PDB file of C-alpha atoms in Angstrom:
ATOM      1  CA  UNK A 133      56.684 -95.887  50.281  1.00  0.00           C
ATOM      2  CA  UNK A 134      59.958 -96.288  49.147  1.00  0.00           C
ATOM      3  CA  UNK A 135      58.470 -98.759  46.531  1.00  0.00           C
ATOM      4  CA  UNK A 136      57.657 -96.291  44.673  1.00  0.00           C
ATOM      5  CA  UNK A 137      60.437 -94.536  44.072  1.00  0.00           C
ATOM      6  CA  UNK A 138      61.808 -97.799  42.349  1.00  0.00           C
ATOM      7  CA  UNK A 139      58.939 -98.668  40.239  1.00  0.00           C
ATOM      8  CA  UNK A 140      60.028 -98.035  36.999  1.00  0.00           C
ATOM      9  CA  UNK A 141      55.998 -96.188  36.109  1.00  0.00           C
ATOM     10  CA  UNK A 142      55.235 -94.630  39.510  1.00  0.00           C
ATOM     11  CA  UNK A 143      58.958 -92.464  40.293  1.00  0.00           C
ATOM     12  CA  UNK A 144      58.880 -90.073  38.317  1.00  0.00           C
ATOM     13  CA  UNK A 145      55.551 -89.051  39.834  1.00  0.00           C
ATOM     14  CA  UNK A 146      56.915 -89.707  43.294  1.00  0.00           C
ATOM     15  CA  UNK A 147      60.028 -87.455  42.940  1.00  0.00           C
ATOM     16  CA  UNK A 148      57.409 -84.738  41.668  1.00  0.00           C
ATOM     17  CA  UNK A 149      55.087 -85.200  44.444  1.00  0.00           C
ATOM     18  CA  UNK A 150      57.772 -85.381  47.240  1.00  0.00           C
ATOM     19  CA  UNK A 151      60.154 -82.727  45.451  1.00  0.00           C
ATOM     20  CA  UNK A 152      56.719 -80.384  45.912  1.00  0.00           C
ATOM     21  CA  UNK A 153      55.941 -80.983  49.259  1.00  0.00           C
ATOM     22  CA  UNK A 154      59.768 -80.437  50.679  1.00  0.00           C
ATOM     23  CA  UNK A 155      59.376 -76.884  48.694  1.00  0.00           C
ATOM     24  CA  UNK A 156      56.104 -76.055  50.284  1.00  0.00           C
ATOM     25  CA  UNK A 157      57.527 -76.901  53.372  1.00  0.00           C
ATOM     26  CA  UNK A 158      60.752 -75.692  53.387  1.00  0.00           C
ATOM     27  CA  UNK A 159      62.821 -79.107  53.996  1.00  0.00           C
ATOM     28  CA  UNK A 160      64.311 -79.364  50.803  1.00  0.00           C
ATOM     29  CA  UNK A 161      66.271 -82.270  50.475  1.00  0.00           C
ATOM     30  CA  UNK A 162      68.767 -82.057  47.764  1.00  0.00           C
ATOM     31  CA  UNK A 163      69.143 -85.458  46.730  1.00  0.00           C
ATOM     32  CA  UNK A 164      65.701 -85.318  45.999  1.00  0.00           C
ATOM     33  CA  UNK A 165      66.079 -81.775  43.812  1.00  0.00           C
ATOM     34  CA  UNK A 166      68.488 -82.960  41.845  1.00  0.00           C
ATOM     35  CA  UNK A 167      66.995 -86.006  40.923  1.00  0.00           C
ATOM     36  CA  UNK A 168      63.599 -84.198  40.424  1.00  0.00           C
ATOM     37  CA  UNK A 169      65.876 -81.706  37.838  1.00  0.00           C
ATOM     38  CA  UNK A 170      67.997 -84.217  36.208  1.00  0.00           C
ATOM     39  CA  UNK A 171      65.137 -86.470  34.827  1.00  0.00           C
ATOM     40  CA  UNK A 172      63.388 -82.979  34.196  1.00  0.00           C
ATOM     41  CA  UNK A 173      66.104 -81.922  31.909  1.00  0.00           C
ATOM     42  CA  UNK A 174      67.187 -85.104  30.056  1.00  0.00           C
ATOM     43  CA  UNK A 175      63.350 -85.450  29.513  1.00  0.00           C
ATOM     44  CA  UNK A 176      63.655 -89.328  30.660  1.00  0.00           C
ATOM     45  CA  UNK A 177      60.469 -88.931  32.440  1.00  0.00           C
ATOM     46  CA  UNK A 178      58.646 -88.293  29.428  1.00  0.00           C
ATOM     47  CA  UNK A 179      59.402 -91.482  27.537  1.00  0.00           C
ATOM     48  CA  UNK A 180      56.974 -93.249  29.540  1.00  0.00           C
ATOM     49  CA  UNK A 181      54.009 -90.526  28.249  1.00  0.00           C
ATOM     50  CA  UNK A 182      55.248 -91.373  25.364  1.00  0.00           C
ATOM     51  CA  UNK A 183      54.649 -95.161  25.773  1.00  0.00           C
ATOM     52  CA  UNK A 184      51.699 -95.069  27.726  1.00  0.00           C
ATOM     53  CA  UNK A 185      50.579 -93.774  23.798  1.00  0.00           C
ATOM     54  CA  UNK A 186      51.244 -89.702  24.152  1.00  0.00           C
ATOM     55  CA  UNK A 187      51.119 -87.748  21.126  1.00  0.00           C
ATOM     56  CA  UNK A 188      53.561 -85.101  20.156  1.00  0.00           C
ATOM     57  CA  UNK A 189      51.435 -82.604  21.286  1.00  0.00           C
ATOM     58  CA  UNK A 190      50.670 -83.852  24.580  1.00  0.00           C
ATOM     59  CA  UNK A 191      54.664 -84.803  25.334  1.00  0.00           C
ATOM     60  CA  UNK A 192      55.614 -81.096  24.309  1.00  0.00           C
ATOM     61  CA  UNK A 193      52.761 -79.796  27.004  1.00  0.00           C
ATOM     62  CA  UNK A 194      53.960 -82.104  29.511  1.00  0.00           C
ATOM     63  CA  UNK A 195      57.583 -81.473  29.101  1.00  0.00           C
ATOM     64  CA  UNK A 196      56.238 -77.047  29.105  1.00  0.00           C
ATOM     65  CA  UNK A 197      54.896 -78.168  32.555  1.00  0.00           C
ATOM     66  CA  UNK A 198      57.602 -80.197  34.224  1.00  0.00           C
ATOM     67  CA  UNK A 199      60.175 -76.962  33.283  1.00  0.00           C
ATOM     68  CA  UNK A 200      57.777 -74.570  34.618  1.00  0.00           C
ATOM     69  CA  UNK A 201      57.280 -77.039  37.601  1.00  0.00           C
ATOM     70  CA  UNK A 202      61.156 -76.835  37.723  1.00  0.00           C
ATOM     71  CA  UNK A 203      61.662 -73.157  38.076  1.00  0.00           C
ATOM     72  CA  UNK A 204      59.254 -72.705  40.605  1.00  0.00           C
ATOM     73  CA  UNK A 205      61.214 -75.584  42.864  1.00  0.00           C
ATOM     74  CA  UNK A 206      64.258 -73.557  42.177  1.00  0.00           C
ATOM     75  CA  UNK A 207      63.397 -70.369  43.980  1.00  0.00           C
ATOM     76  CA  UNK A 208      62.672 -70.611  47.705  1.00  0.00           C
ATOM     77  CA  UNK A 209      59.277 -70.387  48.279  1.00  0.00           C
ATOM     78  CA  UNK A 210      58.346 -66.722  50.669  1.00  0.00           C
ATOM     79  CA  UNK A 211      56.652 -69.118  53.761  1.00  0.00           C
ATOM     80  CA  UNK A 212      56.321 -72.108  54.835  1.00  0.00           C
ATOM     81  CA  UNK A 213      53.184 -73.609  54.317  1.00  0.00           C
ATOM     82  CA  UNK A 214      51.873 -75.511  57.449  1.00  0.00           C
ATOM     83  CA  UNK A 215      50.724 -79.158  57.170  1.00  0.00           C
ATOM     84  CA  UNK A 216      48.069 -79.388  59.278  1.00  0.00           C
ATOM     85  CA  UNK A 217      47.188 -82.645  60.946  1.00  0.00           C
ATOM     86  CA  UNK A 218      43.325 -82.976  62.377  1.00  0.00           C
ATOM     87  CA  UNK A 219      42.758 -83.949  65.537  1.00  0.00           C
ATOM     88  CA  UNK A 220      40.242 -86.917  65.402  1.00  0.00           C
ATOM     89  CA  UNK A 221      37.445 -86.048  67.754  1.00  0.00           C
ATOM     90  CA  UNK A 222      36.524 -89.244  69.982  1.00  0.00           C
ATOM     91  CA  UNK A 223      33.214 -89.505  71.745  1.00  0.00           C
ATOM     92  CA  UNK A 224      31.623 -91.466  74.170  1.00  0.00           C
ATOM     93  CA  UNK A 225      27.952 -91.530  75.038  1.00  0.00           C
ATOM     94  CA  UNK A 226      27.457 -93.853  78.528  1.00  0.00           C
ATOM     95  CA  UNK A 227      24.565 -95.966  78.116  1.00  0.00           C
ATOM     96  CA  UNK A 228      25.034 -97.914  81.391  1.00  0.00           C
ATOM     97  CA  UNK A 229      27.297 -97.797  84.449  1.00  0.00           C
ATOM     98  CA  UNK A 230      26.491 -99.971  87.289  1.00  0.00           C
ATOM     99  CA  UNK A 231      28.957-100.832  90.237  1.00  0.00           C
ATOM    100  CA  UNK A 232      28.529-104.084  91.159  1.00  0.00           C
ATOM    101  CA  UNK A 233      27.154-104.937  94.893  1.00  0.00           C
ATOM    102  CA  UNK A 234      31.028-105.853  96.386  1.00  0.00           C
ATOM    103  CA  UNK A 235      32.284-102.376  94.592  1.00  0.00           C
ATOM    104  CA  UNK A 236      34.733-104.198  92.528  1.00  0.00           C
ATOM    105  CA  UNK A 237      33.902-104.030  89.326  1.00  0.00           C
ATOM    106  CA  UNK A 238      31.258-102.364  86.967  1.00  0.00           C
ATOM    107  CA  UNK A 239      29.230-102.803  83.587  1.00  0.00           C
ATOM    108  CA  UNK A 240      29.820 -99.713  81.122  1.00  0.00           C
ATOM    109  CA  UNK A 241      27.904 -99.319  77.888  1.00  0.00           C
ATOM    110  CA  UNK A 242      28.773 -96.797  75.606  1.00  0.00           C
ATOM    111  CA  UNK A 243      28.370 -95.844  72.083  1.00  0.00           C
ATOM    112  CA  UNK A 244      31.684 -94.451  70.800  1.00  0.00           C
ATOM    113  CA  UNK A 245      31.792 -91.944  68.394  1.00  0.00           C
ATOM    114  CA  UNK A 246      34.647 -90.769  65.866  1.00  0.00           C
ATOM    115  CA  UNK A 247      34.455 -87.187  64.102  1.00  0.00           C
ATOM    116  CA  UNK A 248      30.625 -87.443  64.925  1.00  0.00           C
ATOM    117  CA  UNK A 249      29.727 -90.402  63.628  1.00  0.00           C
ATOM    118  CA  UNK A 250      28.534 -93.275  64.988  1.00  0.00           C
ATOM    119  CA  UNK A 251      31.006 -96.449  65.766  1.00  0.00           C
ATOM    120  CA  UNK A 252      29.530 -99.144  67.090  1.00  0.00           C
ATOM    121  CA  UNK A 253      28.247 -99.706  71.430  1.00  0.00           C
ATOM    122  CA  UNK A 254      30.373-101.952  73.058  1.00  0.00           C
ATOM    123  CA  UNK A 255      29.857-103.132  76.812  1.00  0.00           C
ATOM    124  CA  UNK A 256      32.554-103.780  79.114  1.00  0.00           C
ATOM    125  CA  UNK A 257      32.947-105.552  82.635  1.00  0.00           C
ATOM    126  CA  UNK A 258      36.021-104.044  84.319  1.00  0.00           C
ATOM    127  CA  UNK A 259      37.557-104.495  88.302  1.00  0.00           C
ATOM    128  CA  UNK A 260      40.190-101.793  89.125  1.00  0.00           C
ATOM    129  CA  UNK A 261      42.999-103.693  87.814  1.00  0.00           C
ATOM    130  CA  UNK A 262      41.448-104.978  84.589  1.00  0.00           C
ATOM    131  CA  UNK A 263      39.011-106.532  82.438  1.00  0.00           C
ATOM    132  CA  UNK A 264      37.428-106.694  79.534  1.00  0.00           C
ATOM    133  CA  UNK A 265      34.684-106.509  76.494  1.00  0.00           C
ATOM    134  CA  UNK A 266      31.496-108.759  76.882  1.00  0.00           C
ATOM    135  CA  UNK A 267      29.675-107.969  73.560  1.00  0.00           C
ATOM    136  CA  UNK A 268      29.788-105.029  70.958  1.00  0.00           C
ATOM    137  CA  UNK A 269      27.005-104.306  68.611  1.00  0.00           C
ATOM    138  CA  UNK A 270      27.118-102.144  65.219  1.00  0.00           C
ATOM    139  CA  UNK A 271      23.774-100.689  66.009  1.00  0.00           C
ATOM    140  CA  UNK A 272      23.103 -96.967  67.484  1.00  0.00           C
ATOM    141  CA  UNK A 273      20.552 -96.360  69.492  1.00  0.00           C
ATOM    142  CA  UNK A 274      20.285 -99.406  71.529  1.00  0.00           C
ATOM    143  CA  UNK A 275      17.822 -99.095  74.432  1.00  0.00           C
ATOM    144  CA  UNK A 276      19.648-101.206  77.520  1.00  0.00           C
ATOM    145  CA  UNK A 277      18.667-101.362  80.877  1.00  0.00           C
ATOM    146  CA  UNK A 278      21.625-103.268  83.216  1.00  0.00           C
ATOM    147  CA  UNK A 279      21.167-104.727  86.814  1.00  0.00           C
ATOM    148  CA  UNK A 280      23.523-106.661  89.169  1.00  0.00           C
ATOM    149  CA  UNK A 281      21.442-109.633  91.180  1.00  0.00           C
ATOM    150  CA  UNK A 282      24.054-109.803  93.567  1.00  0.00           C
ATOM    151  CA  UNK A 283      28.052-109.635  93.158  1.00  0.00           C
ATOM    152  CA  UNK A 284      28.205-112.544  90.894  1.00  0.00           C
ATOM    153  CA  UNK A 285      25.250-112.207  88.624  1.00  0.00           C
ATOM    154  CA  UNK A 286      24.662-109.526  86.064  1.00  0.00           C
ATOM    155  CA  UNK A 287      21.286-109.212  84.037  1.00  0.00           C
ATOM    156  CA  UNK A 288      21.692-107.043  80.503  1.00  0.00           C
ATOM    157  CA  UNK A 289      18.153-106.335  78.925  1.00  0.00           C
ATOM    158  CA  UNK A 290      17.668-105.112  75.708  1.00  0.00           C
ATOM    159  CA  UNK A 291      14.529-103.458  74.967  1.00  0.00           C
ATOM    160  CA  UNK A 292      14.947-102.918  71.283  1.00  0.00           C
ATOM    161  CA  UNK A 293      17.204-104.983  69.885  1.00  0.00           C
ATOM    162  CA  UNK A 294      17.643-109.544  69.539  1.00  0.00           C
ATOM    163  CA  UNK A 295      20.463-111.031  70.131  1.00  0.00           C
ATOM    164  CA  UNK A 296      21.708-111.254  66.290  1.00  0.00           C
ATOM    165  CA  UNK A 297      22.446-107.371  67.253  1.00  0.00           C
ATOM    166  CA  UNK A 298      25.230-108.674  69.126  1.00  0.00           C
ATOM    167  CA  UNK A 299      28.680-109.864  68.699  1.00  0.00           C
ATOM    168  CA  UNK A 300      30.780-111.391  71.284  1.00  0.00           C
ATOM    169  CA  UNK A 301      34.122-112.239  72.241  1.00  0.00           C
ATOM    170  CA  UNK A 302      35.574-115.222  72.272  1.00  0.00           C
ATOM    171  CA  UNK A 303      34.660-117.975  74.641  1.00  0.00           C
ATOM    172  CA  UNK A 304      31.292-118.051  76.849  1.00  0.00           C
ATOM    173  CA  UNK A 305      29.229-114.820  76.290  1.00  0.00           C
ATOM    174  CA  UNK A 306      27.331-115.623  79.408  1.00  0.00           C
ATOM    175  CA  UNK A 307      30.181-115.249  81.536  1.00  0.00           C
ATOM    176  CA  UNK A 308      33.130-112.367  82.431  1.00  0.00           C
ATOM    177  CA  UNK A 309      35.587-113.354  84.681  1.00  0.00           C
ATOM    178  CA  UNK A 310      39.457-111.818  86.483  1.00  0.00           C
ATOM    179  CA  UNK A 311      42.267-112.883  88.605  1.00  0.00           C
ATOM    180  CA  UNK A 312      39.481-115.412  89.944  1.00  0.00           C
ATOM    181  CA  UNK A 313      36.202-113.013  90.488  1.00  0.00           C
ATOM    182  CA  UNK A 314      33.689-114.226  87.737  1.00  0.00           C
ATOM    183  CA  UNK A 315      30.499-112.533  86.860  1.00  0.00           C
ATOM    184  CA  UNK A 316      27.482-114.752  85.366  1.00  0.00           C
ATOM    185  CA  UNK A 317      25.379-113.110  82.384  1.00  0.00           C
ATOM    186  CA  UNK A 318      22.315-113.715  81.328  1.00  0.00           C
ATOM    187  CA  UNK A 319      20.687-110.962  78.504  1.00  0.00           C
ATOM    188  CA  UNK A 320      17.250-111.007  77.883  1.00  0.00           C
ATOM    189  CA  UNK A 321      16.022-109.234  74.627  1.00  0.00           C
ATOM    190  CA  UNK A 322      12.050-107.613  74.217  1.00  0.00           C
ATOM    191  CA  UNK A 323      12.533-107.388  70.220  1.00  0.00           C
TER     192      UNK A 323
END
């Protein structure tokens, strides 16, 4: 950020925007005011209008606005205006949860959500202590039907969906493995 209070065509601009937003908010720093004022006054932020090809007419409207801009900086604004910060809303809709056979770990398949819309699905394979992604896909509405054939074998079947729909992780997609417990895949796609 501080960029561009340096660069010799953005700072002016940047002063404005920052002096503004301290006065709205009631944190006025005065460093910033007076340099905000001073090029105000002198009218050295208007040579660049006038190089970027500004008429006379245009530079006298600009430098009305930047002293009008001015006054109103110099008188305390009566509240505080609140910046308000939005909460992202995060959503997840389960598609699968299975425990395997030996209850130590479990598949979980979920499309995730942000501000209610769709992110991608993304299927996990996690024991207690850790674990990790097996595939994610950028596709909603993926019909998926999991089953564990034992403690060591998991079987993923898509029923709408090939396996171009799918992106994996590095190394073998076909198997999840940690601290020495590994889980064989196999997916099997109807599409």
């Amino acid at each position: 950020m501080s960029d561009y209070f340096s660069d010799f065509e953005d700072r002016y601009e940047a002063f404005l925007a920052l002096a503004f937003a301290q006065w709205e908010t009631q944190h006025k720093d005065i460093r910033v005011f007076e340099e905000t004022e001073r090029f105000i006054t002198t009218g050295e932020s208007l040579g660049i209008w006038s190089d970027r090809g500004g008429d006379e007419t245009l530079i006298k409207r600009r430098r009305s606005a930047l002293h009008s801009f001015l006054r109103k900086l110099s008188k305390p604004r009566r509240s505080k205006k609140r910046r308000v910060h939005k909460v992202p809303e995060f959503k997840e809709t389960i598609l699968v949860d299975l425990l395997a056979p030996d209850n130590r770990k479990a598949l979980k398949i979920q499309e995730n959500y942000l501000d209610g819309e769709f992110l991608h699905t993304s299927a996990t394979v996690m024991w207690g202590e850790g674990g990790g992604s097996i595939f994610h896909s950028d596709r909603s509405g993926l019909m998926i039907i999991g089953e564990w054939l034992g403690p060591q074998n998991l079987r993923v079947c898509f029923l709408n969906a090939i396996r171009d729909d799918l992106i994996f992780g590095m190394g073998n997609p076909n198997e999840a493995f940690f601290c020495g417990d590994s889980v064989t895949l196999a997916y099997e796609f109807s599409d």
